[in-house]
Tab-separated table of C-alpha atoms in Angstrom:
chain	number	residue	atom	x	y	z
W	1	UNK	CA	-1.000	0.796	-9.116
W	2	UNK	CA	-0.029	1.375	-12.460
W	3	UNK	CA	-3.232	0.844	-15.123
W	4	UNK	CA	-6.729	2.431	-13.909
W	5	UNK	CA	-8.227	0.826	-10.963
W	6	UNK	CA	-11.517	-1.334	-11.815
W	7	UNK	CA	-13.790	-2.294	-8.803
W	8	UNK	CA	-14.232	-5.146	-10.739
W	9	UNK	CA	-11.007	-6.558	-9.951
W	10	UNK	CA	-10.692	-5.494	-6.880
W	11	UNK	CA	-13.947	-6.759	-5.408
W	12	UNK	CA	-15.310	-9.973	-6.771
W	13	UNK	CA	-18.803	-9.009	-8.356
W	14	UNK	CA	-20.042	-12.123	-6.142
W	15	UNK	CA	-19.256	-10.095	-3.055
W	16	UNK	CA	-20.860	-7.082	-4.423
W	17	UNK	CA	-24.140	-8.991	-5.257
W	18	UNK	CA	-24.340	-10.564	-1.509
W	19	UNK	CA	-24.042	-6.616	-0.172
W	20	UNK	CA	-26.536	-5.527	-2.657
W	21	UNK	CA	-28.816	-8.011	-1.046
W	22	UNK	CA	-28.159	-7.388	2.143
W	23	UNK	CA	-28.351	-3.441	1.711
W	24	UNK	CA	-31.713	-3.708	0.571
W	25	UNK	CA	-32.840	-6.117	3.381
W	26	UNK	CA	-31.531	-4.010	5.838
W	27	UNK	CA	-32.917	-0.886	4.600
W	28	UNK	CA	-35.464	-1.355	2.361
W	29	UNK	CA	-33.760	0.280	-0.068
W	30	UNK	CA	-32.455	-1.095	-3.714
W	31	UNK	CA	-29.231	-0.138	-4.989
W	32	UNK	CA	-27.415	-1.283	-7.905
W	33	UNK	CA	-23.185	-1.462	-8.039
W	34	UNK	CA	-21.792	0.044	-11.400
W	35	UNK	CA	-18.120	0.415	-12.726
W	36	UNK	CA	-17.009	3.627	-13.261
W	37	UNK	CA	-18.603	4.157	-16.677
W	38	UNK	CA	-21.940	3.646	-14.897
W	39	UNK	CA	-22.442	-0.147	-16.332
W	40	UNK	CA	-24.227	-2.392	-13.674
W	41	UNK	CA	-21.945	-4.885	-12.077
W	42	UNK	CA	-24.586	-6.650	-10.206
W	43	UNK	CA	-28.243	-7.330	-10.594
W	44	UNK	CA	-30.977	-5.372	-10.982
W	45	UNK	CA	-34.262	-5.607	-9.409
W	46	UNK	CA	-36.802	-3.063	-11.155
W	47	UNK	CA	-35.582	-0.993	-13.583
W	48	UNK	CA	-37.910	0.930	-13.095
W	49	UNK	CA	-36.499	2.647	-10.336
W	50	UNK	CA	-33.115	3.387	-11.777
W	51	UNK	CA	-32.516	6.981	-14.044
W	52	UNK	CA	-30.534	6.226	-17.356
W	53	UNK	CA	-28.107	9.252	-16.619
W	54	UNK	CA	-26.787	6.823	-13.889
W	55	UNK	CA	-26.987	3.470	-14.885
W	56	UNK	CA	-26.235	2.256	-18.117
W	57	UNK	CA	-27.771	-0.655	-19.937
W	58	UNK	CA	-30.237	-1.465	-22.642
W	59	UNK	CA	-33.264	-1.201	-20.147
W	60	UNK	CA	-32.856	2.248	-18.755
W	61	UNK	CA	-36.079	3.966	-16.832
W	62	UNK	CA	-39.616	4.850	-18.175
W	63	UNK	CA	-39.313	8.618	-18.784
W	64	UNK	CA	-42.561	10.501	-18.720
W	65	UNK	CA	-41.179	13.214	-20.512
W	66	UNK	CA	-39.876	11.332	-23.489
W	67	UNK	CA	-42.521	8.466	-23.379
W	68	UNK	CA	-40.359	5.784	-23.294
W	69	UNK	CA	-37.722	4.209	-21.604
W	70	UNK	CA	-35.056	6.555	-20.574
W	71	UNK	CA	-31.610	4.996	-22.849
W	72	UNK	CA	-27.844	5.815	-21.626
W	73	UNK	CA	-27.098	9.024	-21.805
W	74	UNK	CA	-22.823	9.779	-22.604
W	75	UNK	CA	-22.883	13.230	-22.448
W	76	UNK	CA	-25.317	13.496	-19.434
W	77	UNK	CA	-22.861	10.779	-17.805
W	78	UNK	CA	-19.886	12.171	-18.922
W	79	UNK	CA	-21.159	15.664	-16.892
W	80	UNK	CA	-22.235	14.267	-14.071
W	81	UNK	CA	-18.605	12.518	-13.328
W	82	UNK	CA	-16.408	15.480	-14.251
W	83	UNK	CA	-18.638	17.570	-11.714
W	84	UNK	CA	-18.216	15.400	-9.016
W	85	UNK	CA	-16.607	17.030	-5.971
W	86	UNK	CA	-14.268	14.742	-4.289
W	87	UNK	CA	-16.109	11.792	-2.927
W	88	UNK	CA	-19.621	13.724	-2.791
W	89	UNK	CA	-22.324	11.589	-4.313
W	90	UNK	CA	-23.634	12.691	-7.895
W	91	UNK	CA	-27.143	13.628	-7.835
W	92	UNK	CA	-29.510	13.488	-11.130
W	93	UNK	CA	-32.623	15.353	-10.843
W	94	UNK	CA	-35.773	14.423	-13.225
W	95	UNK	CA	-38.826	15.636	-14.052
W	96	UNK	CA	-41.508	15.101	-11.309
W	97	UNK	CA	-39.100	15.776	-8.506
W	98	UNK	CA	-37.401	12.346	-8.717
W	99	UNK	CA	-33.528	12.201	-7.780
W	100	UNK	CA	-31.545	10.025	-8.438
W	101	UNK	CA	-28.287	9.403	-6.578
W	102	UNK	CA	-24.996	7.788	-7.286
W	103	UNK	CA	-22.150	7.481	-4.239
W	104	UNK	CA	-19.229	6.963	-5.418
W	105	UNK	CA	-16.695	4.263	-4.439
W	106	UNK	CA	-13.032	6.044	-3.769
W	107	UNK	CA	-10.428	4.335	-3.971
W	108	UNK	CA	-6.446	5.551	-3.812
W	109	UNK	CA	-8.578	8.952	-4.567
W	110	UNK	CA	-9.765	7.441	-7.711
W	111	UNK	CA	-13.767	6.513	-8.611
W	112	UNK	CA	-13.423	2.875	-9.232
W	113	UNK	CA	-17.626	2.583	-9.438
W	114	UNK	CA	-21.096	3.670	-8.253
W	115	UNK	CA	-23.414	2.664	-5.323
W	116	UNK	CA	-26.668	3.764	-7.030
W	117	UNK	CA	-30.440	4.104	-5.666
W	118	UNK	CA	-32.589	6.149	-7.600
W	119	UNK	CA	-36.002	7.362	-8.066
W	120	UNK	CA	-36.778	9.112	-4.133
W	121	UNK	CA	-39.256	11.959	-4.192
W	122	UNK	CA	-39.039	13.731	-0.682
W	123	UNK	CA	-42.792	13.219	0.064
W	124	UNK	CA	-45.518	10.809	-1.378
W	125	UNK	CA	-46.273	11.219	-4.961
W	126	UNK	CA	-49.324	13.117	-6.124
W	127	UNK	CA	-50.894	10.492	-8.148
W	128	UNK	CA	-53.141	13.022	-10.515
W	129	UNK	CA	-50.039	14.818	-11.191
W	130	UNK	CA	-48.332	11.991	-12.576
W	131	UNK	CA	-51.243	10.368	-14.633
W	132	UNK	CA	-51.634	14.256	-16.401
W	133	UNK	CA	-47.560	13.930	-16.712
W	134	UNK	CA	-48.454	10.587	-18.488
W	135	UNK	CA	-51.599	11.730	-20.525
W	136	UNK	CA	-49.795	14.883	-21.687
W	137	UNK	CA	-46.735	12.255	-23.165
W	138	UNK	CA	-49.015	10.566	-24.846
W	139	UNK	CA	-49.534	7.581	-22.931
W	140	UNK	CA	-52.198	6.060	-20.418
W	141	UNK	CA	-52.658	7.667	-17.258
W	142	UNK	CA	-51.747	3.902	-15.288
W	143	UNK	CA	-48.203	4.454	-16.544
W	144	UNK	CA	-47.872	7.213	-14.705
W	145	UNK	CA	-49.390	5.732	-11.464
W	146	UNK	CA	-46.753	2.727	-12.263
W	147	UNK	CA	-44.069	5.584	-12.260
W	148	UNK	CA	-45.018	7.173	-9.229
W	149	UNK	CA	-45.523	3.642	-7.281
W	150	UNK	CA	-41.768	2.930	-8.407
W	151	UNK	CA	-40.829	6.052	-6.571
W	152	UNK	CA	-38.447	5.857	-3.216
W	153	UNK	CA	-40.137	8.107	-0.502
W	154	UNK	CA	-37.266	9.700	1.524
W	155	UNK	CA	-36.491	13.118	2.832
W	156	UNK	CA	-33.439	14.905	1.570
W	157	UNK	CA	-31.812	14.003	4.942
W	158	UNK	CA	-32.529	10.481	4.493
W	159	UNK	CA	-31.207	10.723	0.613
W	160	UNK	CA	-27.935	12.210	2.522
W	161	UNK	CA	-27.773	9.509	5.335
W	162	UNK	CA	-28.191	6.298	2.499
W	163	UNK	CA	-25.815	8.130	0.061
W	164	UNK	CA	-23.393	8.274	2.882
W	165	UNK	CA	-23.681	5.113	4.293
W	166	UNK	CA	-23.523	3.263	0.618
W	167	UNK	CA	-20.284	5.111	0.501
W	168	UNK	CA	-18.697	4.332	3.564
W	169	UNK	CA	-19.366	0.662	3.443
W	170	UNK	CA	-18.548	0.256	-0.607
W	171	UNK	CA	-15.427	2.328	0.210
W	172	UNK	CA	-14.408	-0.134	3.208
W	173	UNK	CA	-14.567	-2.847	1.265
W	174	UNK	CA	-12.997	-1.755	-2.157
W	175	UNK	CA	-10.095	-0.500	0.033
W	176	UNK	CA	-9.544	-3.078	1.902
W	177	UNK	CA	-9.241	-5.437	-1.271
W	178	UNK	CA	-7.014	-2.667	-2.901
W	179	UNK	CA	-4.851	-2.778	0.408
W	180	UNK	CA	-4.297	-6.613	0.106
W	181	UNK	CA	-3.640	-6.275	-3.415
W	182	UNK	CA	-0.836	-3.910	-2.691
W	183	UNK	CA	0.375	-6.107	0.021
W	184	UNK	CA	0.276	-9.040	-2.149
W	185	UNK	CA	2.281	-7.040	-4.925
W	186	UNK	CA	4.930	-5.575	-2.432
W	187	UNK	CA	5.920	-9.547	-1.410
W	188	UNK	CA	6.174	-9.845	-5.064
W	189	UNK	CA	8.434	-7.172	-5.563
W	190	UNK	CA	10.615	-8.249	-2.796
W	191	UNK	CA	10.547	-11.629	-3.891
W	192	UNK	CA	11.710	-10.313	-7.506
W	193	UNK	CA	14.345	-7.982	-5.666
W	194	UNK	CA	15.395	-10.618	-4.095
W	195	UNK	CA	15.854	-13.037	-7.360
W	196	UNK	CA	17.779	-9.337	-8.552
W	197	UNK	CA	20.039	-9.615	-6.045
W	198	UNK	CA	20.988	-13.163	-6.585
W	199	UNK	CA	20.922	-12.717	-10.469
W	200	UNK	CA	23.623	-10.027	-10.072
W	201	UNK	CA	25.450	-11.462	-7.570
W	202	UNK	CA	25.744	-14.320	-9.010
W	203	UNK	CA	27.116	-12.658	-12.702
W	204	UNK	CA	29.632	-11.093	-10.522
W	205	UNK	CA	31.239	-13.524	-9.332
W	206	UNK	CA	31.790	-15.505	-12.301
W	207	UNK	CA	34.725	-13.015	-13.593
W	208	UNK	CA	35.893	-12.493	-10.416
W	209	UNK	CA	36.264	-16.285	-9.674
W	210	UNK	CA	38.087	-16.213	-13.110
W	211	UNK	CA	40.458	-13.577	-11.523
W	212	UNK	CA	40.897	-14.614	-8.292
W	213	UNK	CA	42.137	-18.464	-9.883
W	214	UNK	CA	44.254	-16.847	-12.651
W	215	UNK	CA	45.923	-15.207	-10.005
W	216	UNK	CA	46.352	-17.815	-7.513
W	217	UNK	CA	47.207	-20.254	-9.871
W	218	UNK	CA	50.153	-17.946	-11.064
W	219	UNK	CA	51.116	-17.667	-7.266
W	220	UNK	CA	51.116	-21.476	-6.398
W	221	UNK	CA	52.910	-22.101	-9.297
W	222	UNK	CA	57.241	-21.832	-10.033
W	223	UNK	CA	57.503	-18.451	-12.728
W	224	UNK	CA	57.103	-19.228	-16.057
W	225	UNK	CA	56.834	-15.802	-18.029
W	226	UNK	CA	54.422	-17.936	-21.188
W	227	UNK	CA	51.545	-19.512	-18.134
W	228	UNK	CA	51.855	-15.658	-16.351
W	229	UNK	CA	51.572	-13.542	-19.380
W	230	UNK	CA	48.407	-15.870	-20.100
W	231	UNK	CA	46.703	-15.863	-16.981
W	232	UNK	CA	47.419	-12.018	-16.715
W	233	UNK	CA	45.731	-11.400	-19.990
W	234	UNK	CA	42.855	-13.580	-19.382
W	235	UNK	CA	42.262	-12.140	-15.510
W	236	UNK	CA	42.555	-8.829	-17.364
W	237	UNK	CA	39.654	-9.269	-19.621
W	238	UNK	CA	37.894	-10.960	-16.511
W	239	UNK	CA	38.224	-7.606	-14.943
W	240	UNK	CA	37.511	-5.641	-17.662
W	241	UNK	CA	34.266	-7.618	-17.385
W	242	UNK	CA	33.348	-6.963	-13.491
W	243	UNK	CA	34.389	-3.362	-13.898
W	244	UNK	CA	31.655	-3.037	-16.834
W	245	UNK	CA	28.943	-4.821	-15.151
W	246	UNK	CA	29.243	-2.473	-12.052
W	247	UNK	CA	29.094	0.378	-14.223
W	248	UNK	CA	26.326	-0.535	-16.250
W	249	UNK	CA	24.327	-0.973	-12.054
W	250	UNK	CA	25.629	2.275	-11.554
W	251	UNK	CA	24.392	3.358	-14.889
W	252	UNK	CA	21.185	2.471	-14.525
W	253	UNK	CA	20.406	3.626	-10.927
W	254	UNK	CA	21.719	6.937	-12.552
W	255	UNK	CA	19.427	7.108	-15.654
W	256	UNK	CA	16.264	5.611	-13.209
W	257	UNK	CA	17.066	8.906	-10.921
W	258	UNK	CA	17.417	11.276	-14.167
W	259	UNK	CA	20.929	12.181	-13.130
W	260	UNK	CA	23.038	10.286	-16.081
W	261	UNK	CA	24.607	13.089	-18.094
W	262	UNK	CA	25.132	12.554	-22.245
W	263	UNK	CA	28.406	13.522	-23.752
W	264	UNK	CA	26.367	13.831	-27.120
W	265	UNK	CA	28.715	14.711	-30.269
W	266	UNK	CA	28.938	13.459	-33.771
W	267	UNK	CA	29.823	9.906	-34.119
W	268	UNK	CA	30.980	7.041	-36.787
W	269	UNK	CA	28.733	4.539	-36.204
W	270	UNK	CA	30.693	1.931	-38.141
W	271	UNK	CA	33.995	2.978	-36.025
W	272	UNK	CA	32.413	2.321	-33.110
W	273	UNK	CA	30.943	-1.168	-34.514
W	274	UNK	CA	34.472	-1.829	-35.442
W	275	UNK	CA	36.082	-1.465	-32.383
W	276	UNK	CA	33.245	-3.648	-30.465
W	277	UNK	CA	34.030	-6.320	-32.661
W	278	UNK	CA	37.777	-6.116	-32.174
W	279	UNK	CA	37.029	-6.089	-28.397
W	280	UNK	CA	35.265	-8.969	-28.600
W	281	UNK	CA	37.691	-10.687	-30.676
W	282	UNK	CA	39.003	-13.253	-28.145
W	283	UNK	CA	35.677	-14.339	-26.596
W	284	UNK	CA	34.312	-15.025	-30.345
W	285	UNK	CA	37.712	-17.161	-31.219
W	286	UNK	CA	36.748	-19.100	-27.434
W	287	UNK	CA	33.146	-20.244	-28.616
W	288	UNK	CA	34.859	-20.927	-32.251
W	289	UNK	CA	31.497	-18.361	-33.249
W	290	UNK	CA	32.194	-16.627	-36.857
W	291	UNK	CA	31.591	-12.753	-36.493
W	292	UNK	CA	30.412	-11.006	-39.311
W	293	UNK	CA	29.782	-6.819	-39.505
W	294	UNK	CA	28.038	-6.307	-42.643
W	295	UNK	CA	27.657	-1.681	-41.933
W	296	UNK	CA	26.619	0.614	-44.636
W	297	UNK	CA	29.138	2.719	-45.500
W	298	UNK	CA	26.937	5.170	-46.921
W	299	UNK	CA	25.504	6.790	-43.299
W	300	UNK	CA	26.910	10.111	-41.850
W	301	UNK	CA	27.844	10.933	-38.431
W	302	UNK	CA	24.940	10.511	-35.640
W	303	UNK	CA	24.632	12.489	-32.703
W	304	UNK	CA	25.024	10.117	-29.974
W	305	UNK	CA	27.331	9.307	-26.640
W	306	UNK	CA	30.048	7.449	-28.405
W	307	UNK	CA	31.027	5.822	-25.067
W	308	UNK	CA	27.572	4.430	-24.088
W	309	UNK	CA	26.173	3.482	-27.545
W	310	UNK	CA	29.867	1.242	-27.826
W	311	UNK	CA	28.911	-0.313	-24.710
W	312	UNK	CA	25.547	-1.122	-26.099
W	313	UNK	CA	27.036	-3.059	-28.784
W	314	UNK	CA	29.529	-4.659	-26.958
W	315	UNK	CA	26.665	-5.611	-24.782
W	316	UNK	CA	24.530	-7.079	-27.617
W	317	UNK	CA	27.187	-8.667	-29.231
W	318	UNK	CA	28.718	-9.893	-26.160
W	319	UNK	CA	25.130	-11.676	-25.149
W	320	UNK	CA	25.269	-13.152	-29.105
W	321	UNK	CA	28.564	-14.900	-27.941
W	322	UNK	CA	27.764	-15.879	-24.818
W	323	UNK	CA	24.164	-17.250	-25.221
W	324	UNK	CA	24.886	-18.957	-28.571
W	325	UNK	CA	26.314	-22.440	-28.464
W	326	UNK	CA	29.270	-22.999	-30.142
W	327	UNK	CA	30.462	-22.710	-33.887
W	328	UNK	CA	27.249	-20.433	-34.556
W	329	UNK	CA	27.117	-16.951	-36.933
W	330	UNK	CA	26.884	-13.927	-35.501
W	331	UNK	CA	25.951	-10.664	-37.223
W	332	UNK	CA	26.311	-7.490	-36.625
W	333	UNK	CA	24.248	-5.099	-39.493
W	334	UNK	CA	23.612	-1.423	-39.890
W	335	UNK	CA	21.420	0.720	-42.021
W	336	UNK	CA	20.636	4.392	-42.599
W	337	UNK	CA	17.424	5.435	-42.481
W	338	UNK	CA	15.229	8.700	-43.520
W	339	UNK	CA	15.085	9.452	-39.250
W	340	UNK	CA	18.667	8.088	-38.239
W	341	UNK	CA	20.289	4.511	-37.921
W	342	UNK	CA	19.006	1.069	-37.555
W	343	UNK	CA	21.592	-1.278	-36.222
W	344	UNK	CA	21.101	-5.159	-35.585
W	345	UNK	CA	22.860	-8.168	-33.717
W	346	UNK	CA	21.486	-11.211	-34.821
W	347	UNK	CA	22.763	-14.913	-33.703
W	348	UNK	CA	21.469	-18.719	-34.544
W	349	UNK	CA	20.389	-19.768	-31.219
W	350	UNK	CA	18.263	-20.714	-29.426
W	351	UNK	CA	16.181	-18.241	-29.706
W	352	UNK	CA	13.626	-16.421	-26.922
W	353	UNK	CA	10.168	-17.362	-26.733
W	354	UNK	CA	7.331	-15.000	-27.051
W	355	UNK	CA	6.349	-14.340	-23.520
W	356	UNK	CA	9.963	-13.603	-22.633
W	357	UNK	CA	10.585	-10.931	-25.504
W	358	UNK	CA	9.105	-7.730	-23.357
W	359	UNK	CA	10.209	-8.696	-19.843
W	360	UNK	CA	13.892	-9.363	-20.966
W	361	UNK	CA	14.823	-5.530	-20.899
W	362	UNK	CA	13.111	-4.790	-17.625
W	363	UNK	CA	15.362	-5.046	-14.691
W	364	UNK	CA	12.314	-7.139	-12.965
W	365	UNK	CA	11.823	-8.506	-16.188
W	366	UNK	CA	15.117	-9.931	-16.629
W	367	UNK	CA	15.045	-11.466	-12.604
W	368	UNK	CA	11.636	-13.232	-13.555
W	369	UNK	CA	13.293	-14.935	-17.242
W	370	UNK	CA	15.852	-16.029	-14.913
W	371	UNK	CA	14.416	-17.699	-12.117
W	372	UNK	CA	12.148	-19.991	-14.828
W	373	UNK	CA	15.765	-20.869	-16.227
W	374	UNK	CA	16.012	-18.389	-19.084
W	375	UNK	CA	19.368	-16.650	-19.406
W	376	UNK	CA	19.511	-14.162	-21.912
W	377	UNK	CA	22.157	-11.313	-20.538
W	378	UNK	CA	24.816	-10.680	-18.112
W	379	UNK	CA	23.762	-8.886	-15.268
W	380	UNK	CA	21.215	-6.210	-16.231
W	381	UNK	CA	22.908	-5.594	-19.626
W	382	UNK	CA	19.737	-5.513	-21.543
W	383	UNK	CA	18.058	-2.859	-19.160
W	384	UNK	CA	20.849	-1.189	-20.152
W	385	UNK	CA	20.902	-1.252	-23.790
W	386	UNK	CA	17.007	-0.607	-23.503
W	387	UNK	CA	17.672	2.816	-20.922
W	388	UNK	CA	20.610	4.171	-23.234
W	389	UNK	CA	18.899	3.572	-26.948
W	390	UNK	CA	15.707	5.250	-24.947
W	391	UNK	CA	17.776	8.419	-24.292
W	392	UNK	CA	19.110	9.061	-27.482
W	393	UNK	CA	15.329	9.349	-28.771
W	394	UNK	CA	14.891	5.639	-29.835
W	395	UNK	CA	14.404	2.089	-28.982
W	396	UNK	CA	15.332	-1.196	-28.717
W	397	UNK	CA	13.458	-4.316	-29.992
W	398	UNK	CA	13.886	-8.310	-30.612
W	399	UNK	CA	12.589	-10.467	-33.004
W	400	UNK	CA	12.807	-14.123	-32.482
W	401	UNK	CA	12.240	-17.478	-33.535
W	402	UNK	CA	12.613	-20.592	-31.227
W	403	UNK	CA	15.098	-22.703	-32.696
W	404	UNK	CA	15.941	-20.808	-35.317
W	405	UNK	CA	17.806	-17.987	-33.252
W	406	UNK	CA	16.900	-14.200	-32.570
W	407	UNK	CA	17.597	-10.324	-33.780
W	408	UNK	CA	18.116	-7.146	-31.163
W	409	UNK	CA	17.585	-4.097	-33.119
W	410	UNK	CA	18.002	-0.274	-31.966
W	411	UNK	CA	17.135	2.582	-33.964
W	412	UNK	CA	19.230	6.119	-32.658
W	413	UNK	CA	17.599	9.164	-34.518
W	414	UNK	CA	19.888	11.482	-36.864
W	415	UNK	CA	19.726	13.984	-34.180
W	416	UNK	CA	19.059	12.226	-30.591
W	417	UNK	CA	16.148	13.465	-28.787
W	418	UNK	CA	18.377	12.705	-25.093
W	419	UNK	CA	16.681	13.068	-21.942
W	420	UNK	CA	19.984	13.069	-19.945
W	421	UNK	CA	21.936	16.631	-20.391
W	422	UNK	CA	24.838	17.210	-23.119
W	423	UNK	CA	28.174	17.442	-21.086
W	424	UNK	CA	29.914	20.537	-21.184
């Protein structure tokens, strides 16, 4: 799993509290569940009996030493977890012999929280010994009888055996819930691959539908050089079409693997912009959408793949077109910057709402948009605007406003930062 595991989350604190209960019932012995910061996750029944190196909270344990009750200690905490070996249980020693143990729950090799019991002295307390203890901190010699009555009486073997135990059963269950989380999230990610497939599948065939009538219709039909040149054209830019949505798949699966090389090399922005817009020229005449590149003239040459950052536009402006009902504006803007270029594609549609503006560049992302009936690209376009502006050292944004329609920016630094390698 991706963010830091939390046994929180993966074991409902409900579940913890009924094995608290019935460790202790069982055994005789208290324990306390904490996160992996040491902050109690289920109840606690004395205090008293718990060390503040282990357990965090406002109550602490009555130190002798320090006459008064013990209060978190970070750095003592932050020790005691960095020298933990493995899954070997942390052990706190304090003064009077007490020691106070911690096993730690593993999960996916990772401490996710604490099984704690605390205060054990290997034999019965000496009572006289603890009221000096108490006397010499200042305090009444019945606080240090309380102290010592608090005390767990266990031998170091029986310390082991409890430590052990706590950490095989807290570990079996943690697990387990981690294991049926994962299963749960491997449905869902065949579920999304799944709604990938389709997505794809199903942007595929619409220009290939286009060419396979063209064609067919030119076939059926008596020659008539005005209807062929015009069905040629249009399967031609149909084509054009399929062949760049299976190179952007290709693309990607080669960027996701690290093997996508960069031909890097000085390049006119606003030549590129030009020729996107030219290439686009029919589609935008087809939705009767006004097309408007408004480039300062003023920025040098950046050092970018001329071929991928064109298809990047074309794909940003193509999605304007597409996605914007007819007779709207689109723009196409570009500004120099201090650290490189800023370039922009805005539209007046519909515009994307809020909870759609991260996942729309994701290739998961873009599958989930879809199946709730939001369109926003052809095919994984967008994942591949996002992977390209990401290799030239920069990024891609959108700002949006239902109704009111929506902006796709991408910055490209002066001199890329790539992660792909320059072509010979």
């Amino acid at each position: 799993m991706e963010t830091q595991l939390k046994l929180a989350e993966l074991v409902p604190v409900a579940t913890l509290e009924r094995l608290r209960t019935l460790f202790k019932s069982v055994t005789g012995v208290p324990v306390v569940f904490t996160d992996s910061e040491g902050v109690p996750l289920t109840s606690i029944d004395d205090p008293l009996k718990y060390c503040g190196g282990l357990v965090c909270g406002d109550y602490g344990t009555l130190c002798l030493r320090r006459r008064k009750w013990d209060v978190p200690e970070p750095a003592v905490e932050a020790t005691l977890r960095e020298e933990r070996e493995g899954d070997k249980p942390i052990h706190h020693h304090c003064r009077g012999g007490f020691r106070d143990t911690a096993a730690p729950i593993v999960v996916a090799e990772e401490a996710v929280g604490y099984a704690v019991f605390a205060r054990s002295l290997p034999a019965e307390p000496d009572l006289d010994k603890f009221r000096q203890l108490a006397v010499a901190g200042g305090m009444p010699p019945e606080v240090g009888e309380q102290v010592a009555h608090a005390a767990l009486v266990m031998p170091r073997e029986r310390i082991a055996e409890v430590a052990e135990f706590l950490h095989i059963i807290a570990g079996l269950v943690a697990r387990a819930a981690y294991d049926s989380i994962l299963a749960q999230r491997i449905l869902e990610l065949e579920e999304l691959r799944d709604s990938l497939i389709y997505m794809i599948v199903h942007d595929l065939r619409t220009p290939l539908t286009s060419v396979i009538g063209g064609l067919q219709l030119i076939v059926d039909t008596e020659y008539e050089q005005g209807l062929t040149e015009e069905f040629v054209l249009a399967g031609l830019v149909s084509a054009r079409r399929l062949l760049e949505m299976v190179n952007t798949l290709l693309d990607i699966n080669k960027m996701e693997k690290g093997e996508l090389e960069m031909d890097l090399g000085e390049v006119d922005f606003n030549q590129l912009a030009e020729q996107a817009g030219e290439q686009l020229g029919g589609l935008v005449i087809e939705h009767n959408h006004d097309l408007e590149l408004d480039l300062d003239r003023r920025c040098l040459p950046i050092w970018a793949d001329a071929e991928k950052l064109q298809r990047v536009i074309v794909n940003l402006l193509g999605n304007a077109v597409q996605f914007t009902p007819g007779g709207g504006h689109i723009r196409l803007t570009s500004r120099c910057i201090q650290e490189g270029l800023i370039f922009s594609v805005s539209d007046d549609g519909p515009g994307i709402p809020e909870e759609d503006r991260a996942r729309i560049f994701e290739k998961f992302g873009q599958a989930e948009t879809r199946s709730e009936g939001h369109k926003y690209s052809t095919g994984l376009g967008l994942t591949f605007c996002k992977m390209v502006a990401e290799a030239h050292g920069g990024r891609i944004w959108v700002d949006s406003e239902l109704g009111k329609g929506s902006t796709f920016s991408v910055s490209i630094p002066a001199r890329a930062a790539h992660s792909g390698q320059e072509a010979d």
